[in-house]
PDB file of C-alpha atoms in Angstrom:
ATOM      1  CA  ASP C 107     -54.581 138.119  10.520  1.00 65.00           C
ATOM      2  CA  ALA C 108     -55.815 135.576   8.267  1.00 75.00           C
ATOM      3  CA  GLY C 109     -54.324 132.202   7.474  1.00 91.00           C
ATOM      4  CA  VAL C 110     -54.258 130.585   4.493  1.00 95.00           C
ATOM      5  CA  THR C 111     -57.614 130.394   2.990  1.00 95.00           C
ATOM      6  CA  GLN C 112     -59.095 127.617   0.387  1.00 96.00           C
ATOM      7  CA  SER C 113     -62.528 127.974  -2.089  1.00 97.00           C
ATOM      8  CA  PRO C 114     -64.677 126.348  -2.175  1.00 97.00           C
ATOM      9  CA  THR C 115     -64.821 124.290   0.951  1.00 95.00           C
ATOM     10  CA  HIS C 116     -66.716 121.407  -0.893  1.00 96.00           C
ATOM     11  CA  LEU C 117     -67.258 120.682  -4.929  1.00 96.00           C
ATOM     12  CA  ILE C 118     -69.180 118.119  -6.478  1.00 98.00           C
ATOM     13  CA  LYS C 119     -68.496 117.593 -10.151  1.00 98.00           C
ATOM     14  CA  THR C 120     -68.708 115.162 -12.817  1.00 98.00           C
ATOM     15  CA  ARG C 121     -66.509 112.834 -14.631  1.00 98.00           C
ATOM     16  CA  GLY C 122     -64.680 114.344 -17.718  1.00 98.00           C
ATOM     17  CA  GLN C 123     -65.578 117.845 -16.626  1.00 98.00           C
ATOM     18  CA  GLN C 124     -63.014 120.638 -15.231  1.00 98.00           C
ATOM     19  CA  VAL C 125     -62.471 122.603 -11.509  1.00 98.00           C
ATOM     20  CA  THR C 126     -60.721 125.423 -10.817  1.00 98.00           C
ATOM     21  CA  LEU C 127     -59.349 125.433  -6.707  1.00 98.00           C
ATOM     22  CA  ARG C 128     -58.194 128.872  -5.010  1.00 98.00           C
ATOM     23  CA  CYS C 129     -55.944 129.330  -2.353  1.00 98.00           C
ATOM     24  CA  SER C 130     -55.156 132.867  -0.637  1.00 97.00           C
ATOM     25  CA  PRO C 131     -51.456 132.536   1.403  1.00 96.00           C
ATOM     26  CA  LYS C 132     -51.113 133.799   5.008  1.00 94.00           C
ATOM     27  CA  SER C 133     -50.359 137.478   4.652  1.00 93.00           C
ATOM     28  CA  GLY C 134     -46.460 137.803   4.576  1.00 91.00           C
ATOM     29  CA  HIS C 135     -45.629 134.550   2.286  1.00 93.00           C
ATOM     30  CA  ASP C 136     -45.273 134.098  -1.382  1.00 93.00           C
ATOM     31  CA  THR C 137     -44.622 130.719  -1.611  1.00 92.00           C
ATOM     32  CA  VAL C 138     -47.836 128.308  -2.301  1.00 95.00           C
ATOM     33  CA  SER C 139     -47.662 124.443  -2.496  1.00 95.00           C
ATOM     34  CA  TRP C 140     -50.851 122.198  -3.360  1.00 97.00           C
ATOM     35  CA  TYR C 141     -51.445 118.626  -2.082  1.00 97.00           C
ATOM     36  CA  GLN C 142     -54.107 116.034  -2.746  1.00 97.00           C
ATOM     37  CA  GLN C 143     -54.977 113.984   0.000  1.00 95.00           C
ATOM     38  CA  ALA C 144     -56.850 110.880  -0.504  1.00 95.00           C
ATOM     39  CA  LEU C 145     -59.119 109.274   2.184  1.00 92.00           C
ATOM     40  CA  GLY C 146     -57.302 107.835   4.958  1.00 88.00           C
ATOM     41  CA  GLN C 147     -54.066 108.619   3.049  1.00 92.00           C
ATOM     42  CA  GLY C 148     -51.421 111.256   3.535  1.00 94.00           C
ATOM     43  CA  PRO C 149     -51.015 114.392   1.604  1.00 96.00           C
ATOM     44  CA  GLN C 150     -49.373 113.842  -1.848  1.00 96.00           C
ATOM     45  CA  PHE C 151     -47.376 116.738  -3.056  1.00 95.00           C
ATOM     46  CA  ILE C 152     -49.021 118.014  -6.799  1.00 96.00           C
ATOM     47  CA  PHE C 153     -46.749 121.272  -6.791  1.00 95.00           C
ATOM     48  CA  GLN C 154     -45.266 124.650  -5.831  1.00 93.00           C
ATOM     49  CA  TYR C 155     -45.779 128.377  -6.896  1.00 94.00           C
ATOM     50  CA  TYR C 156     -43.054 130.513  -6.651  1.00 91.00           C
ATOM     51  CA  GLU C 157     -42.459 134.473  -8.405  1.00 91.00           C
ATOM     52  CA  GLU C 158     -45.699 133.003 -10.489  1.00 94.00           C
ATOM     53  CA  GLU C 159     -43.556 129.997 -11.735  1.00 93.00           C
ATOM     54  CA  GLU C 160     -43.755 126.461 -11.173  1.00 93.00           C
ATOM     55  CA  ARG C 161     -40.608 125.453  -9.515  1.00 88.00           C
ATOM     56  CA  GLN C 162     -41.395 122.005  -8.214  1.00 88.00           C
ATOM     57  CA  ARG C 163     -43.595 119.296  -9.511  1.00 92.00           C
ATOM     58  CA  GLY C 164     -44.450 116.171  -7.937  1.00 91.00           C
ATOM     59  CA  ASN C 165     -45.810 112.746  -9.980  1.00 92.00           C
ATOM     60  CA  PHE C 166     -49.086 114.011 -11.291  1.00 96.00           C
ATOM     61  CA  PRO C 167     -50.338 114.069 -14.832  1.00 96.00           C
ATOM     62  CA  ASP C 168     -50.262 117.711 -16.874  1.00 96.00           C
ATOM     63  CA  ARG C 169     -54.091 117.146 -16.240  1.00 98.00           C
ATOM     64  CA  PHE C 170     -52.936 119.177 -13.000  1.00 98.00           C
ATOM     65  CA  SER C 171     -52.024 122.889 -13.694  1.00 97.00           C
ATOM     66  CA  GLY C 172     -51.562 126.020 -11.641  1.00 97.00           C
ATOM     67  CA  HIS C 173     -51.447 129.878 -11.365  1.00 97.00           C
ATOM     68  CA  GLN C 174     -49.737 132.073  -8.921  1.00 97.00           C
ATOM     69  CA  PHE C 175     -51.105 135.645  -9.481  1.00 97.00           C
ATOM     70  CA  PRO C 176     -48.998 139.034  -8.525  1.00 96.00           C
ATOM     71  CA  ASN C 177     -50.542 139.051  -4.888  1.00 95.00           C
ATOM     72  CA  TYR C 178     -49.486 135.421  -4.275  1.00 96.00           C
ATOM     73  CA  SER C 179     -52.638 133.894  -4.488  1.00 97.00           C
ATOM     74  CA  SER C 180     -52.733 130.427  -6.277  1.00 98.00           C
ATOM     75  CA  GLU C 181     -55.569 128.137  -8.278  1.00 98.00           C
ATOM     76  CA  LEU C 182     -55.484 124.489  -9.002  1.00 98.00           C
ATOM     77  CA  ASN C 183     -56.806 123.395 -12.068  1.00 98.00           C
ATOM     78  CA  VAL C 184     -57.707 120.176 -12.642  1.00 98.00           C
ATOM     79  CA  ASN C 185     -59.139 118.983 -16.583  1.00 98.00           C
ATOM     80  CA  ALA C 186     -60.660 115.665 -17.577  1.00 98.00           C
ATOM     81  CA  LEU C 187     -61.706 114.949 -14.056  1.00 98.00           C
ATOM     82  CA  LEU C 188     -61.735 111.406 -13.349  1.00 98.00           C
ATOM     83  CA  LEU C 189     -63.166 109.499 -10.052  1.00 98.00           C
ATOM     84  CA  GLY C 190     -59.828 109.020  -8.809  1.00 97.00           C
ATOM     85  CA  ASP C 191     -59.347 112.457  -8.276  1.00 98.00           C
ATOM     86  CA  SER C 192     -62.004 112.774  -5.412  1.00 98.00           C
ATOM     87  CA  ALA C 193     -59.756 114.291  -2.633  1.00 97.00           C
ATOM     88  CA  LEU C 194     -59.347 116.748  -0.043  1.00 96.00           C
ATOM     89  CA  TYR C 195     -56.927 119.268  -1.771  1.00 97.00           C
ATOM     90  CA  LEU C 196     -55.030 121.388   0.549  1.00 97.00           C
ATOM     91  CA  CYS C 197     -53.009 124.573  -0.259  1.00 96.00           C
ATOM     92  CA  ALA C 198     -49.813 125.415   1.986  1.00 95.00           C
ATOM     93  CA  SER C 199     -48.389 128.995   1.737  1.00 94.00           C
ATOM     94  CA  SER C 200     -44.627 129.307   3.794  1.00 91.00           C
ATOM     95  CA  GLY C 201     -42.400 132.682   3.321  1.00 88.00           C
ATOM     96  CA  THR C 202     -38.752 132.976   1.459  1.00 76.00           C
ATOM     97  CA  GLY C 203     -35.850 131.146   2.977  1.00 66.00           C
ATOM     98  CA  THR C 204     -34.488 127.820   3.913  1.00 61.00           C
ATOM     99  CA  LEU C 205     -37.380 125.309   5.502  1.00 67.00           C
ATOM    100  CA  SER C 206     -40.012 128.496   5.790  1.00 80.00           C
ATOM    101  CA  GLU C 207     -42.653 126.498   7.836  1.00 85.00           C
ATOM    102  CA  GLN C 208     -45.423 125.421   5.613  1.00 90.00           C
ATOM    103  CA  TYR C 209     -48.657 126.355   7.059  1.00 92.00           C
ATOM    104  CA  PHE C 210     -52.094 124.773   5.700  1.00 94.00           C
ATOM    105  CA  GLY C 211     -55.494 125.818   4.534  1.00 94.00           C
ATOM    106  CA  PRO C 212     -58.349 123.781   5.609  1.00 93.00           C
ATOM    107  CA  GLY C 213     -58.601 122.208   2.100  1.00 95.00           C
ATOM    108  CA  THR C 214     -61.404 122.026  -0.467  1.00 96.00           C
ATOM    109  CA  ARG C 215     -63.038 118.762  -0.791  1.00 96.00           C
ATOM    110  CA  LEU C 216     -63.571 117.613  -4.360  1.00 98.00           C
ATOM    111  CA  THR C 217     -65.846 114.499  -5.136  1.00 98.00           C
ATOM    112  CA  VAL C 218     -66.038 113.582  -8.833  1.00 98.00           C
ATOM    113  CA  THR C 219     -68.892 111.608  -9.389  1.00 97.00           C
TER     114      THR C 219
ATOM    115  CA  GLY W 527     -37.899 108.012  -4.683  1.00 79.00           C
ATOM    116  CA  ASP W 528     -38.360 109.334  -1.272  1.00 87.00           C
ATOM    117  CA  SER W 529     -40.583 107.676   1.094  1.00 92.00           C
ATOM    118  CA  VAL W 530     -41.796 107.851   4.648  1.00 96.00           C
ATOM    119  CA  THR W 531     -43.299 104.713   6.290  1.00 96.00           C
ATOM    120  CA  GLN W 532     -45.371 104.867   9.526  1.00 95.00           C
ATOM    121  CA  MET W 533     -47.182 101.858  12.068  1.00 89.00           C
ATOM    122  CA  GLU W 534     -50.617 101.288  10.861  1.00 83.00           C
ATOM    123  CA  GLY W 535     -53.192 102.843  12.768  1.00 85.00           C
ATOM    124  CA  PRO W 536     -56.010 102.889  14.653  1.00 95.00           C
ATOM    125  CA  VAL W 537     -53.529 103.147  17.772  1.00 96.00           C
ATOM    126  CA  THR W 538     -56.059 103.209  21.220  1.00 97.00           C
ATOM    127  CA  LEU W 539     -54.420 104.243  24.082  1.00 97.00           C
ATOM    128  CA  SER W 540     -55.807 105.251  27.849  1.00 97.00           C
ATOM    129  CA  GLU W 541     -55.245 108.126  29.529  1.00 97.00           C
ATOM    130  CA  GLU W 542     -51.771 108.863  30.679  1.00 97.00           C
ATOM    131  CA  ALA W 543     -50.443 106.014  28.934  1.00 97.00           C
ATOM    132  CA  PHE W 544     -46.889 106.391  26.913  1.00 98.00           C
ATOM    133  CA  LEU W 545     -47.322 106.739  23.661  1.00 97.00           C
ATOM    134  CA  THR W 546     -44.506 106.105  20.546  1.00 97.00           C
ATOM    135  CA  ILE W 547     -45.505 105.716  17.052  1.00 97.00           C
ATOM    136  CA  ASN W 548     -43.064 104.827  14.627  1.00 97.00           C
ATOM    137  CA  CYS W 549     -41.941 106.489  11.550  1.00 98.00           C
ATOM    138  CA  THR W 550     -38.656 105.284   9.045  1.00 97.00           C
ATOM    139  CA  TYR W 551     -37.952 107.022   6.012  1.00 96.00           C
ATOM    140  CA  THR W 552     -36.124 106.412   2.362  1.00 94.00           C
ATOM    141  CA  ALA W 553     -34.063 109.438   1.183  1.00 89.00           C
ATOM    142  CA  THR W 554     -31.611 110.137  -1.489  1.00 83.00           C
ATOM    143  CA  GLY W 555     -30.050 112.882   0.418  1.00 80.00           C
ATOM    144  CA  TYR W 556     -30.331 114.525   3.930  1.00 84.00           C
ATOM    145  CA  PRO W 557     -33.446 115.543   4.565  1.00 90.00           C
ATOM    146  CA  SER W 558     -35.481 117.647   7.295  1.00 91.00           C
ATOM    147  CA  LEU W 559     -37.974 115.280   9.058  1.00 94.00           C
ATOM    148  CA  PHE W 560     -41.444 116.618  10.372  1.00 95.00           C
ATOM    149  CA  TRP W 561     -44.299 115.634  12.510  1.00 97.00           C
ATOM    150  CA  TYR W 562     -47.947 116.901  11.672  1.00 97.00           C
ATOM    151  CA  VAL W 563     -50.944 116.912  13.578  1.00 97.00           C
ATOM    152  CA  GLN W 564     -54.622 116.871  12.007  1.00 94.00           C
ATOM    153  CA  TYR W 565     -57.268 117.131  14.722  1.00 91.00           C
ATOM    154  CA  PRO W 566     -60.936 116.040  13.100  1.00 85.00           C
ATOM    155  CA  GLY W 567     -62.483 119.114  11.445  1.00 79.00           C
ATOM    156  CA  GLU W 568     -58.923 120.937  11.011  1.00 83.00           C
ATOM    157  CA  GLY W 569     -56.300 121.434   8.598  1.00 85.00           C
ATOM    158  CA  LEU W 570     -52.572 120.236   9.072  1.00 93.00           C
ATOM    159  CA  GLN W 571     -50.662 121.830  11.749  1.00 93.00           C
ATOM    160  CA  LEU W 572     -46.675 121.155  12.126  1.00 94.00           C
ATOM    161  CA  LEU W 573     -46.230 119.547  15.996  1.00 97.00           C
ATOM    162  CA  LEU W 574     -42.277 119.270  15.565  1.00 96.00           C
ATOM    163  CA  LYS W 575     -39.239 119.121  13.080  1.00 94.00           C
ATOM    164  CA  ALA W 576     -35.292 118.524  13.192  1.00 94.00           C
ATOM    165  CA  THR W 577     -33.496 119.527  10.786  1.00 90.00           C
ATOM    166  CA  LYS W 578     -30.198 117.370  11.191  1.00 91.00           C
ATOM    167  CA  ALA W 579     -28.759 113.878  12.523  1.00 93.00           C
ATOM    168  CA  ASP W 580     -29.186 113.653  16.094  1.00 95.00           C
ATOM    169  CA  ASP W 581     -31.447 116.595  16.645  1.00 96.00           C
ATOM    170  CA  LYS W 582     -34.375 116.268  19.102  1.00 97.00           C
ATOM    171  CA  GLY W 583     -37.690 118.150  18.206  1.00 97.00           C
ATOM    172  CA  SER W 584     -40.510 118.692  20.943  1.00 97.00           C
ATOM    173  CA  ASN W 585     -43.639 120.716  21.560  1.00 97.00           C
ATOM    174  CA  LYS W 586     -46.623 120.268  23.574  1.00 95.00           C
ATOM    175  CA  GLY W 587     -44.793 117.195  25.657  1.00 97.00           C
ATOM    176  CA  PHE W 588     -44.255 115.395  22.069  1.00 98.00           C
ATOM    177  CA  GLU W 589     -40.435 114.896  21.354  1.00 98.00           C
ATOM    178  CA  ALA W 590     -38.786 112.984  18.296  1.00 98.00           C
ATOM    179  CA  THR W 591     -34.683 112.177  17.506  1.00 98.00           C
ATOM    180  CA  TYR W 592     -33.616 112.283  13.836  1.00 97.00           C
ATOM    181  CA  ARG W 593     -32.068 109.082  13.876  1.00 96.00           C
ATOM    182  CA  LYS W 594     -29.801 108.739  10.437  1.00 93.00           C
ATOM    183  CA  GLU W 595     -28.407 105.322  11.184  1.00 94.00           C
ATOM    184  CA  THR W 596     -31.470 103.639  12.015  1.00 95.00           C
ATOM    185  CA  THR W 597     -33.299 106.249   9.399  1.00 96.00           C
ATOM    186  CA  SER W 598     -36.305 106.646  12.091  1.00 97.00           C
ATOM    187  CA  PHE W 599     -38.110 109.648  13.279  1.00 98.00           C
ATOM    188  CA  HIS W 600     -40.142 108.047  16.453  1.00 98.00           C
ATOM    189  CA  LEU W 601     -42.562 110.310  17.842  1.00 98.00           C
ATOM    190  CA  GLU W 602     -42.915 110.187  21.983  1.00 98.00           C
ATOM    191  CA  LYS W 603     -45.308 111.369  24.320  1.00 98.00           C
ATOM    192  CA  GLY W 604     -44.725 110.399  28.187  1.00 97.00           C
ATOM    193  CA  SER W 605     -48.654 110.975  29.415  1.00 96.00           C
ATOM    194  CA  VAL W 606     -51.418 111.455  26.545  1.00 97.00           C
ATOM    195  CA  GLN W 607     -54.370 113.115  27.019  1.00 97.00           C
ATOM    196  CA  VAL W 608     -58.138 113.003  25.341  1.00 96.00           C
ATOM    197  CA  SER W 609     -57.100 116.157  23.561  1.00 95.00           C
ATOM    198  CA  ASP W 610     -53.953 114.385  22.050  1.00 97.00           C
ATOM    199  CA  SER W 611     -56.500 111.966  19.902  1.00 96.00           C
ATOM    200  CA  ALA W 612     -55.623 113.102  16.339  1.00 96.00           C
ATOM    201  CA  VAL W 613     -54.404 111.808  13.091  1.00 96.00           C
ATOM    202  CA  TYR W 614     -50.321 112.188  13.071  1.00 97.00           C
ATOM    203  CA  PHE W 615     -48.484 112.274  10.221  1.00 97.00           C
ATOM    204  CA  CYS W 616     -44.828 112.170   9.567  1.00 97.00           C
ATOM    205  CA  ALA W 617     -43.180 114.097   6.718  1.00 96.00           C
ATOM    206  CA  LEU W 618     -39.673 114.745   5.431  1.00 93.00           C
ATOM    207  CA  ARG W 619     -38.367 117.733   3.210  1.00 89.00           C
ATOM    208  CA  TYR W 620     -34.994 119.270   1.561  1.00 79.00           C
ATOM    209  CA  SER W 621     -33.789 122.629   2.405  1.00 66.00           C
ATOM    210  CA  GLY W 622     -32.227 124.808   0.070  1.00 57.00           C
ATOM    211  CA  GLY W 623     -32.189 124.243  -3.656  1.00 54.00           C
ATOM    212  CA  GLY W 624     -35.365 126.511  -4.178  1.00 54.00           C
ATOM    213  CA  ALA W 625     -37.726 123.536  -3.940  1.00 58.00           C
ATOM    214  CA  ASP W 626     -39.086 121.960  -1.046  1.00 75.00           C
ATOM    215  CA  GLY W 627     -42.617 119.733  -1.595  1.00 88.00           C
ATOM    216  CA  LEU W 628     -43.026 117.573   1.713  1.00 92.00           C
ATOM    217  CA  THR W 629     -43.240 113.593   1.610  1.00 93.00           C
ATOM    218  CA  PHE W 630     -45.810 112.393   3.639  1.00 96.00           C
ATOM    219  CA  GLY W 631     -46.469 109.193   5.290  1.00 96.00           C
ATOM    220  CA  LYS W 632     -50.092 107.605   5.514  1.00 95.00           C
ATOM    221  CA  GLY W 633     -50.945 109.062   9.126  1.00 96.00           C
ATOM    222  CA  THR W 634     -51.660 107.034  11.991  1.00 97.00           C
ATOM    223  CA  HIS W 635     -55.042 107.915  13.706  1.00 96.00           C
ATOM    224  CA  LEU W 636     -54.569 108.078  17.762  1.00 97.00           C
ATOM    225  CA  ILE W 637     -57.440 107.546  19.856  1.00 97.00           C
ATOM    226  CA  ILE W 638     -57.563 108.297  23.463  1.00 97.00           C
ATOM    227  CA  GLN W 639     -60.222 107.185  26.153  1.00 97.00           C
ATOM    228  CA  PRO W 640     -60.719 108.568  29.215  1.00 95.00           C
TER     229      PRO W 640
END
């Protein structure tokens, strides 16, 4: 049983560009959450998707957007990249139900130059 | 808003020493509390959790008790091993309401020396 997978592993972009990161949830999971982890910091919640809708959002600007597909996979899009967007982006999936455990993927390392 | 505060690292201990990593939280409601661990080169893994006051979570010799009166969830282990070297994150999350993003602390880097 594959766990949460993310692609790509690493990515280098230039300031002002746009980026798309992808996540496939663990089998049987229908909820996907995205987090940003800056170097030396804890992960910060970006948003969560369930039934193809964004149902909770953290304190991130509209440059950060997402999508969930009918197969529960998800994308994170970041527009107009800033140097400060350089971070490890983590995807977590969970099943339906109160406090269903969130399983994390290995992350995508984004570097903005 | 909600927040989690952890002791600053790195924390360096000798093998078989007693471990405490302090964690306190600020929350508007009654969250569940978690400890996650991030081993070098690996993703975040849930270590233990507690869902209500006075609950004790435990796993792999680690324990933490949900103390509502002191808003704390300190992580303890009686005898650490070199393999426990990792970054530990305290986090909170609300149950119900259809939304449950985690709020993390900054993490504590633990180094165990043989």
